[in-house]
Coordinates of C-alpha atoms in Angstrom, one line a residue:
Chain A
M138 CA 103.3 147.7 80.5
D139 CA 100.5 148.9 82.7
Q140 CA 99.4 146.1 85.0
S141 CA 96.0 147.7 85.6
A142 CA 95.2 147.6 81.9
F143 CA 96.5 144.0 81.8
A144 CA 94.3 143.0 84.7
A145 CA 91.3 144.7 83.2
A146 CA 91.7 143.0 79.9
L147 CA 92.0 139.6 81.7
L148 CA 88.6 140.0 83.3
D149 CA 86.8 141.6 80.4
P150 CA 87.2 139.7 77.1
S151 CA 85.5 142.6 75.2
L152 CA 88.5 144.9 76.0
P153 CA 91.3 145.0 73.4
L154 CA 94.7 143.4 74.2
P155 CA 96.9 145.6 76.5
A156 CA 99.3 147.8 74.7
G157 CA 102.8 146.4 74.2
V158 CA 101.8 142.8 74.2
T159 CA 103.4 140.9 71.3
C160 CA 104.8 137.5 70.3
A161 CA 107.8 136.1 68.4
R162 CA 106.1 137.0 65.1
G163 CA 106.2 140.7 66.2
E164 CA 102.4 141.0 66.5
P165 CA 99.8 140.7 69.2
D166 CA 98.0 137.3 69.3
A167 CA 94.6 137.2 71.0
T168 CA 94.8 133.4 71.4
R169 CA 98.0 133.7 73.4
F170 CA 96.5 136.4 75.7
S171 CA 93.4 134.3 76.2
V172 CA 95.6 131.6 77.9
Y173 CA 95.9 134.0 80.8
R174 CA 92.2 134.9 80.7
N175 CA 91.3 131.2 80.8
N176 CA 93.8 130.5 83.6
V177 CA 92.3 133.2 85.8
V178 CA 88.7 132.3 85.2
A179 CA 89.2 128.5 85.3
S180 CA 91.4 128.5 88.4
L181 CA 89.0 130.7 90.4
S182 CA 86.0 128.8 89.2
R183 CA 87.7 125.5 90.2
A184 CA 88.5 127.0 93.6
L185 CA 84.8 127.9 94.1
G186 CA 83.7 124.5 92.8
E187 CA 86.0 122.8 95.4
R188 CA 84.6 124.9 98.2
F189 CA 81.0 124.5 97.1
P190 CA 80.7 121.0 95.8
V191 CA 77.1 120.5 96.8
V192 CA 76.0 123.8 95.2
R193 CA 77.9 122.7 92.0
R194 CA 76.1 119.3 92.0
L195 CA 72.7 121.0 92.6
V196 CA 73.0 123.2 89.6
G197 CA 75.4 121.2 87.3
D198 CA 78.9 122.2 86.1
E199 CA 77.8 124.5 83.3
F200 CA 75.4 126.6 85.4
F201 CA 77.9 126.6 88.3
N202 CA 80.8 127.8 86.1
G203 CA 78.6 130.6 84.7
M204 CA 77.6 131.7 88.2
A205 CA 81.2 131.5 89.3
R206 CA 82.3 133.6 86.4
A207 CA 79.7 136.2 87.2
F208 CA 80.9 136.2 90.9
L209 CA 84.6 136.4 90.2
T210 CA 84.2 139.3 87.8
V211 CA 82.8 141.4 90.7
S212 CA 84.6 139.7 93.6
L213 CA 88.2 138.6 93.0
P214 CA 89.9 137.0 96.0
R215 CA 91.1 139.6 98.5
S216 CA 94.2 137.6 99.4
P217 CA 96.2 134.7 98.0
L218 CA 94.6 132.3 100.5
I219 CA 92.4 130.6 97.9
F220 CA 90.8 128.3 100.5
A221 CA 89.2 131.4 102.0
Y222 CA 87.9 132.6 98.6
G223 CA 84.1 132.6 98.4
D224 CA 83.2 133.9 101.9
T225 CA 80.8 136.3 100.1
F226 CA 79.6 133.7 97.5
P227 CA 76.5 132.7 99.4
D228 CA 75.3 136.3 99.5
F229 CA 76.0 136.5 95.7
V230 CA 74.1 133.3 95.1
A231 CA 71.1 134.7 97.1
G232 CA 70.9 137.6 94.7
F233 CA 71.7 135.7 91.5
A234 CA 68.5 135.9 89.5
P235 CA 69.1 132.9 87.3
A236 CA 69.2 130.7 90.5
A237 CA 66.0 132.1 91.9
A238 CA 64.2 128.8 91.2
L239 CA 66.4 127.1 93.8
P240 CA 65.6 129.2 96.9
Y241 CA 67.7 126.8 99.1
L242 CA 70.8 127.3 97.1
A243 CA 72.2 130.3 99.0
D244 CA 71.7 128.7 102.4
T245 CA 73.3 125.5 101.2
A246 CA 76.3 127.6 100.1
R247 CA 76.4 129.2 103.6
L248 CA 76.6 125.7 105.1
E249 CA 79.5 124.8 102.7
A250 CA 81.3 128.0 103.5
N251 CA 81.0 127.2 107.2
W252 CA 82.4 123.7 106.5
T253 CA 85.6 125.1 105.0
R254 CA 86.1 127.7 107.7
A255 CA 85.7 124.9 110.3
Y256 CA 88.2 122.7 108.4
H257 CA 90.9 125.5 108.6
A258 CA 89.9 126.9 112.0
A259 CA 92.4 126.9 114.9
D260 CA 92.7 123.7 116.9
A261 CA 91.1 123.7 120.3
T262 CA 90.0 121.1 122.8
P263 CA 86.2 121.0 123.2
L264 CA 84.7 121.7 126.6
P265 CA 84.1 118.3 128.3
V266 CA 80.4 117.8 129.2
E267 CA 81.4 116.8 132.7
R268 CA 82.7 120.4 133.3
L269 CA 79.2 121.7 132.5
L270 CA 77.5 119.2 134.7
A271 CA 79.7 120.2 137.6
I272 CA 78.4 123.8 137.6
A273 CA 75.6 124.6 140.1
P274 CA 72.4 125.1 138.0
E275 CA 71.7 128.6 139.4
R276 CA 75.1 129.9 138.2
L277 CA 74.6 128.6 134.6
A278 CA 72.3 131.5 133.5
G279 CA 75.0 134.1 133.8
I280 CA 77.7 132.3 132.0
R281 CA 79.0 133.0 128.5
L282 CA 80.8 129.9 127.2
L283 CA 83.9 130.2 125.1
L284 CA 83.0 129.2 121.6
H285 CA 85.1 126.6 119.8
P286 CA 87.0 128.3 116.9
A287 CA 85.4 125.9 114.3
V288 CA 81.7 126.2 115.4
A289 CA 79.2 127.8 113.1
L290 CA 75.4 127.6 112.6
A291 CA 73.4 128.0 109.4
R292 CA 69.6 128.4 109.8
S293 CA 67.4 128.1 106.8
D294 CA 63.7 127.8 105.8
F295 CA 64.9 124.8 103.8
A296 CA 66.3 121.4 104.6
I297 CA 69.9 122.4 103.9
G298 CA 71.4 119.8 106.3
T299 CA 69.4 117.0 104.7
I300 CA 70.3 118.3 101.2
W301 CA 74.0 118.5 102.1
Q302 CA 74.0 115.0 103.6
A303 CA 72.2 113.5 100.6
H304 CA 74.8 115.0 98.3
Q305 CA 77.8 113.4 100.1
A306 CA 76.7 110.1 98.4
E307 CA 77.4 109.2 94.7
V308 CA 73.7 108.7 94.1
V309 CA 71.4 111.3 95.5
G310 CA 68.0 110.2 96.7
S311 CA 64.9 112.5 96.8
V312 CA 64.9 115.2 99.5
I313 CA 61.9 117.1 100.8
V314 CA 63.5 120.6 100.7
A315 CA 60.6 122.7 102.2
A316 CA 61.4 122.0 105.8
S317 CA 63.2 124.5 108.0
E318 CA 66.6 123.3 109.4
S319 CA 69.3 124.6 111.7
V320 CA 72.7 123.1 110.9
L321 CA 75.6 123.1 113.3
V322 CA 79.1 122.6 112.0
T323 CA 81.8 121.6 114.5
R324 CA 85.3 120.1 114.5
P325 CA 86.1 118.5 117.8
T326 CA 89.4 117.1 116.5
F327 CA 90.3 117.1 112.8
D328 CA 87.1 115.9 111.1
V329 CA 84.4 118.4 110.3
R330 CA 81.0 117.3 111.6
V331 CA 77.6 118.5 110.3
H332 CA 74.5 118.1 112.5
V333 CA 70.9 119.0 112.0
V334 CA 69.7 120.3 115.4
P335 CA 66.1 120.6 116.6
P336 CA 64.4 124.0 115.8
A337 CA 64.4 125.2 119.4
D338 CA 68.0 124.2 119.9
G339 CA 68.8 126.1 116.7
V340 CA 67.4 129.3 118.2
F341 CA 69.3 128.7 121.4
A342 CA 72.6 128.0 119.5
D343 CA 72.1 131.0 117.4
S344 CA 71.8 133.2 120.5
V345 CA 74.8 131.6 122.2
L346 CA 76.9 132.0 119.0
R347 CA 76.0 135.7 119.0
G348 CA 77.5 136.0 122.5
E349 CA 74.5 135.9 124.7
T350 CA 74.7 134.4 128.2
L351 CA 73.1 131.0 128.5
G352 CA 70.2 132.5 130.4
E353 CA 69.5 135.1 127.7
A354 CA 69.8 132.5 125.0
A355 CA 67.4 130.1 126.9
A356 CA 64.9 132.9 127.3
T357 CA 65.0 133.7 123.6
A358 CA 64.5 130.0 122.7
F359 CA 61.8 129.5 125.2
A360 CA 59.9 132.5 123.9
R361 CA 59.8 131.0 120.4
H362 CA 59.5 127.3 121.5
P363 CA 57.6 126.8 124.8
D364 CA 58.8 123.1 124.7
F365 CA 62.5 124.2 124.7
D366 CA 64.5 121.9 127.0
F367 CA 67.5 124.0 128.2
G368 CA 69.5 121.1 129.8
H369 CA 69.1 118.9 126.8
A370 CA 70.1 121.7 124.3
L371 CA 73.1 122.8 126.3
L372 CA 74.5 119.3 126.8
G373 CA 73.8 118.6 123.2
L374 CA 75.8 121.6 121.9
A375 CA 78.6 120.8 124.3
S376 CA 78.8 117.1 123.3
L377 CA 78.9 118.1 119.6
G378 CA 81.9 120.3 120.3
A379 CA 80.4 123.8 120.1
F380 CA 82.4 125.1 123.1
A381 CA 86.2 125.3 123.8
D382 CA 87.7 124.1 127.0
S383 CA 88.4 127.1 129.3
P384 CA 88.1 127.9 133.0
L385 CA 84.5 128.4 133.9
Q386 CA 82.8 130.5 136.6
G387 CA 81.8 127.9 139.2
D388 CA 84.8 125.7 138.5
P389 CA 86.3 124.4 141.7
A390 CA 89.1 126.9 142.7
Chain B
M746 CA 122.0 144.9 101.3
N747 CA 121.9 143.0 104.6
A748 CA 123.6 139.6 104.8
I749 CA 121.4 136.7 104.0
T750 CA 122.7 133.3 104.9
P751 CA 123.3 131.5 101.6
S752 CA 121.6 128.1 101.7
T753 CA 121.1 127.4 98.0
S754 CA 121.2 123.6 98.2
L755 CA 119.9 122.4 101.6
L756 CA 117.5 120.0 99.8
P757 CA 119.0 116.6 99.0
A758 CA 120.0 116.2 95.4
R759 CA 117.2 113.7 94.8
A760 CA 113.8 113.6 93.3
G761 CA 110.9 115.1 95.3
L762 CA 107.2 115.2 95.0
G763 CA 104.4 117.8 95.5
L764 CA 102.4 116.8 98.6
K765 CA 98.7 116.3 97.9
P766 CA 96.2 115.9 100.7
E767 CA 94.7 112.8 99.2
H768 CA 98.1 111.0 99.3
V769 CA 99.1 111.9 102.9
G770 CA 97.6 108.8 104.5
E771 CA 99.3 106.4 102.1
I772 CA 102.6 108.3 102.5
L773 CA 102.5 108.1 106.3
D774 CA 101.5 104.4 106.2
T775 CA 104.1 103.3 103.7
E776 CA 106.9 105.9 104.2
P777 CA 108.2 105.6 100.6
D778 CA 111.8 106.6 99.8
V779 CA 111.1 110.1 98.4
G780 CA 113.9 112.7 98.5
F781 CA 111.7 115.5 99.8
F782 CA 108.2 116.9 99.6
E783 CA 107.1 120.3 98.4
V784 CA 104.0 122.2 99.4
H785 CA 102.4 125.5 98.2
A786 CA 102.8 127.8 101.1
E787 CA 99.3 129.4 100.7
N788 CA 97.6 126.0 101.3
Y789 CA 99.0 125.9 104.8
M790 CA 98.1 129.4 106.0
G791 CA 94.9 128.4 107.8
D792 CA 94.9 128.6 111.6
G793 CA 94.8 124.9 112.2
G794 CA 93.1 121.6 111.4
A795 CA 94.0 118.6 109.2
P796 CA 96.4 120.5 106.8
H797 CA 98.8 121.5 109.6
R798 CA 98.5 118.1 111.3
A799 CA 99.5 116.4 108.0
L800 CA 102.4 118.8 107.3
G801 CA 103.7 118.3 110.8
E802 CA 103.7 114.5 110.2
I803 CA 105.5 114.9 106.9
V804 CA 108.3 117.2 108.1
A805 CA 109.0 114.7 110.9
R806 CA 109.9 112.2 108.2
Y807 CA 111.0 114.1 105.1
P808 CA 112.8 117.3 104.1
L809 CA 110.4 120.0 103.1
S810 CA 110.5 122.6 100.3
L811 CA 108.1 125.5 100.7
H812 CA 106.9 127.0 97.4
G813 CA 105.0 130.2 97.4
V814 CA 102.4 131.1 94.7
G815 CA 101.0 134.3 96.0
L816 CA 103.7 136.8 96.8
S817 CA 103.4 138.6 93.5
I818 CA 107.0 139.7 93.4
G819 CA 106.7 141.2 90.0
A820 CA 103.7 143.4 90.8
E821 CA 103.7 147.2 90.4
R822 CA 102.1 147.5 93.8
P823 CA 104.0 147.0 97.1
L824 CA 104.3 143.5 98.6
D825 CA 101.6 142.5 101.0
T826 CA 103.2 142.7 104.4
A827 CA 100.5 140.6 106.1
H828 CA 101.3 137.9 103.6
L829 CA 105.0 138.2 104.3
A830 CA 104.2 137.8 108.0
R831 CA 102.2 134.7 107.3
L832 CA 105.1 133.3 105.3
R833 CA 107.6 134.1 108.1
A834 CA 105.3 132.2 110.6
L835 CA 105.1 129.2 108.3
I836 CA 108.9 129.1 107.8
D837 CA 109.5 129.5 111.5
R838 CA 107.1 126.7 112.3
Y839 CA 108.1 124.1 109.7
R840 CA 111.8 125.0 109.0
P841 CA 111.7 124.1 105.2
R842 CA 115.1 123.4 103.6
S843 CA 114.1 125.6 100.7
F844 CA 111.7 128.5 100.1
S845 CA 111.0 129.6 96.5
E846 CA 108.7 131.9 94.6
H847 CA 108.1 133.1 91.1
L848 CA 109.2 135.8 88.7
A849 CA 105.6 136.8 88.1
W850 CA 102.8 139.0 89.4
S851 CA 99.3 138.0 90.5
T852 CA 97.9 140.8 92.7
H853 CA 96.3 144.0 91.6
E854 CA 94.1 146.7 93.3
S855 CA 91.1 144.7 92.1
G856 CA 92.3 141.6 94.0
F857 CA 94.3 138.4 93.6
L858 CA 94.1 137.0 90.1
N859 CA 95.4 133.5 90.9
D860 CA 97.7 133.1 87.9
L861 CA 101.4 133.7 87.4
L862 CA 101.3 136.7 85.1
P863 CA 104.3 137.8 83.0
L864 CA 106.2 141.1 83.2
P865 CA 108.5 142.9 80.7
Y866 CA 112.2 142.7 81.4
T867 CA 113.5 146.2 81.7
E868 CA 115.9 148.2 84.0
S869 CA 112.9 149.5 85.9
T870 CA 111.2 146.1 86.4
L871 CA 114.5 144.6 87.4
R872 CA 115.0 147.2 90.1
R873 CA 111.5 146.6 91.4
V874 CA 111.9 142.8 91.4
A875 CA 115.3 143.0 93.1
D876 CA 113.9 145.4 95.8
N877 CA 111.0 143.0 96.4
V878 CA 113.3 140.0 96.6
D879 CA 115.4 141.9 99.1
Q880 CA 112.3 142.7 101.1
V881 CA 111.1 139.1 101.1
Q882 CA 114.5 137.7 102.2
Q883 CA 114.6 140.2 105.1
A884 CA 111.0 139.5 106.1
V885 CA 111.4 135.7 106.2
G886 CA 115.0 135.8 107.4
R887 CA 116.5 133.5 104.8
Q888 CA 117.5 133.1 101.2
M889 CA 114.8 132.5 98.6
L890 CA 114.9 130.9 95.2
L891 CA 113.4 132.8 92.3
E892 CA 111.8 130.6 89.6
N893 CA 111.9 131.3 85.8
P894 CA 108.4 131.6 84.4
S895 CA 106.5 129.9 81.6
T896 CA 105.1 132.6 79.3
Y897 CA 102.7 132.8 76.3
I898 CA 103.3 136.4 75.2
L899 CA 106.3 138.8 74.9
F900 CA 106.4 142.6 75.6
E901 CA 107.6 145.2 73.1
D902 CA 109.4 147.1 75.9
S903 CA 111.5 144.2 77.1
T904 CA 115.2 145.0 76.8
I905 CA 116.8 142.4 78.9
H906 CA 117.1 138.6 78.2
E907 CA 115.3 136.6 80.8
I908 CA 118.5 134.8 81.9
D909 CA 120.3 138.1 82.4
F910 CA 117.3 139.4 84.3
L911 CA 117.3 136.4 86.7
E912 CA 121.1 136.5 87.1
R913 CA 121.2 140.2 87.9
V914 CA 118.4 139.8 90.5
A915 CA 120.3 136.9 92.0
A916 CA 123.7 138.8 92.0
R917 CA 122.1 141.9 93.6
T918 CA 120.0 140.2 96.2
G919 CA 121.9 137.0 96.9
C920 CA 118.8 134.9 96.1
G921 CA 119.2 131.5 94.5
L922 CA 117.3 130.4 91.4
L923 CA 114.8 127.7 90.8
L924 CA 115.2 126.3 87.3
D925 CA 111.9 125.0 86.0
V926 CA 113.0 122.9 83.0
N927 CA 109.4 122.5 81.8
N928 CA 109.0 126.3 81.8
V929 CA 112.1 126.5 79.7
M930 CA 110.6 124.2 77.1
V931 CA 107.2 125.9 77.2
S932 CA 108.7 129.4 76.8
A933 CA 111.3 128.4 74.2
V934 CA 108.7 126.7 71.9
N935 CA 106.2 129.6 72.5
H936 CA 108.8 132.2 71.6
R937 CA 110.8 130.3 68.9
A938 CA 113.9 130.0 71.0
D939 CA 116.3 127.0 71.6
P940 CA 115.7 125.4 75.0
F941 CA 119.1 123.7 75.0
A942 CA 120.8 127.1 74.4
Y943 CA 118.8 128.5 77.3
I944 CA 120.1 125.8 79.6
D945 CA 123.7 126.2 78.3
R946 CA 123.5 129.9 79.2
F947 CA 121.7 129.6 82.5
P948 CA 123.8 130.3 85.7
V949 CA 123.4 126.8 87.0
E950 CA 125.8 127.5 90.0
R951 CA 122.9 129.6 91.4
V952 CA 120.3 126.9 91.1
G953 CA 119.0 125.3 94.3
E954 CA 116.2 123.3 92.8
I955 CA 114.8 122.0 89.6
H956 CA 111.1 121.7 88.6
L957 CA 109.7 119.2 86.1
A958 CA 106.1 118.9 84.9
G959 CA 104.0 118.0 82.0
Y960 CA 102.6 120.5 79.5
D961 CA 99.6 120.7 77.2
E962 CA 99.8 121.7 73.6
T963 CA 97.6 123.8 71.4
M964 CA 98.0 126.4 68.6
D965 CA 98.0 130.2 68.6
G966 CA 96.1 132.5 66.3
A967 CA 98.5 131.9 63.4
G968 CA 98.7 128.1 63.8
D969 CA 102.1 128.3 65.6
R970 CA 102.7 125.7 68.4
L971 CA 101.6 127.0 71.8
L972 CA 102.6 125.0 74.9
I973 CA 100.6 125.4 78.1
D974 CA 102.2 124.9 81.5
A975 CA 99.5 122.5 82.8
H976 CA 101.0 120.4 85.6
G977 CA 98.5 117.7 84.8
S978 CA 100.4 114.9 83.0
P979 CA 103.7 113.0 83.0
V980 CA 106.9 114.8 82.1
S981 CA 107.2 114.8 78.3
D982 CA 110.0 113.1 76.4
D983 CA 111.5 116.4 75.1
V984 CA 111.5 117.9 78.7
S985 CA 113.1 114.7 80.0
A986 CA 115.9 115.1 77.4
L987 CA 116.3 118.7 78.3
Y988 CA 116.5 117.7 82.0
R989 CA 119.2 115.2 81.3
H990 CA 121.1 117.9 79.4
T991 CA 120.6 120.2 82.4
I992 CA 121.9 117.6 84.9
D993 CA 124.9 116.8 82.6
R994 CA 125.8 120.4 82.8
A995 CA 124.9 121.3 86.4
G996 CA 125.5 118.0 88.2
P997 CA 122.8 116.4 90.5
L998 CA 120.3 118.9 91.9
P999 CA 117.1 118.5 93.9
T1000 CA 114.4 117.9 91.4
L1001 CA 110.7 118.2 92.0
I1002 CA 107.9 116.5 90.0
E1003 CA 105.0 119.0 89.8
W1004 CA 101.6 117.4 89.2
D1005 CA 98.9 119.7 90.5
N1006 CA 95.9 119.0 88.3
D1007 CA 94.1 115.7 87.6
V1008 CA 96.3 114.3 90.4
P1009 CA 96.9 110.6 89.8
A1010 CA 97.3 107.7 92.3
F1011 CA 100.4 108.1 94.4
P1012 CA 102.3 105.2 92.7
V1013 CA 102.2 107.1 89.4
L1014 CA 104.0 110.1 91.0
L1015 CA 106.5 107.7 92.6
A1016 CA 107.2 106.3 89.1
E1017 CA 107.8 109.9 87.8
A1018 CA 110.1 110.5 90.7
A1019 CA 112.0 107.3 89.9
R1020 CA 112.6 108.5 86.3
A1021 CA 114.2 111.7 87.6
E1022 CA 116.1 109.8 90.3
A1023 CA 117.7 107.6 87.6
V1024 CA 119.0 110.7 85.8
L1025 CA 120.4 112.0 89.1
D1026 CA 121.9 108.6 90.0
S1027 CA 123.8 108.4 86.7
A1028 CA 125.1 111.9 87.1
K1029 CA 126.3 111.0 90.6
S1030 CA 128.1 107.9 89.5
W1031 CA 129.7 109.7 86.7
R1032 CA 130.8 112.5 89.1
D1033 CA 132.1 109.9 91.6
A1034 CA 134.0 108.1 88.9
R1035 CA 135.6 111.4 87.8
L1036 CA 136.5 112.2 91.4
A1037 CA 138.0 108.7 91.8
R1038 CA 140.2 109.2 88.7
R1039 CA 141.4 112.5 90.0
A1040 CA 142.3 111.1 93.4

């Protein structure tokens, strides 16, 4: 038996059964082989549905399973760590023509992907806000803070944080989707937290998460949002758990 | 063949349950009398967070069985050494009483197929599986148990009976066996074999753990009964009878209730465990009585 032919037939129902497959009657039986086909497709679709529950609710089970099937046919998991399956699903959703009527779907998927990564991220103590407050203001600009392993940001032209929050309830109220939102995911201890941050703080957080110094990130935010409040944004990010505890420049020796 | 410490039965000969995240709080609050808990290794291969915290709390209170579903021991391609390293780290961290995997394959060049796929039983696949089991045991530094599969198809080129295949792998590598009694029933019905004869031939002295689960039933293309290994319902009456037959023959063995889909409230699982425990208890009292007569 050639496992490549077996795998190909699993993923493409139009292919004939692999050579050498039989049953106790001494003949191949397509119903039996389709049990394996169903297992692969159903288990991977279920895994995606568990990782992207809000996307699934937004489009309904039938549409979601069709989209999942289209995705898994071109993107099988790269490892047996199924909780990590779907890191590229948001990009796939963005290009999935049948979902084009829901332009916020891909960014909602990005937020959900961030949520799972945060859930499984390494444990780390968040940087206490008092440590930041102890630093002389003139030294802050040159600092790069160590990011918490769980922190992630999703920025969207749509209200993905509000959409996500609304779909945590059994009954979903109406949501005005056409409002840009930046959504920060953190996990200070074991519970994943989802926060919509102000637009200027979102620009700042995006720069900080890309590894810019606090001064560079503040300049970027200020250029886009003249009302940007550096101190408020920095303390806000720290209090939400965006940074990990570590020795800082300016700490008392 | 390097020496692997034999440790076939370090789990207690009691009923155990699969650990589900939604039950962890209730288990830690009520500390029910469960013989052991089993987890799928791959679910605990994240870097941190709630899964590891929960597992740490469980192993502080209960014996742990680690059950892999992603090694792909039957694959034509080489084992994934990064995955072996993750397994080793998990075993070193949580010190499970037992580590088990499947006689199946699930990885291919195109990716991980997330199902336990069947392989033909030939001299060539036997060599490959035994080499892989050797490699696993060396990599994780301990004995593993190899589980008999549930299958829906047969292969024309199979030349070795499944039991002989498993026994020869075990004899060559020193691995133990995990006897999934539900899988025996599923495969026997699907391939028109006698499940009781299978148990009577099985090398029970190599068995370190038993699995029980519920199956679904459908029909194949010719209208023949086709059982599906579904893990989403109580253990059926025929599998319970086969289990009693197994314990009568093998004596009390650690027995896991597998219920992975449509997971019910925890008390439902406890009731399933109690049913298995009753079978184990009667076997233990029968054994004790026999020993007392002999004394």
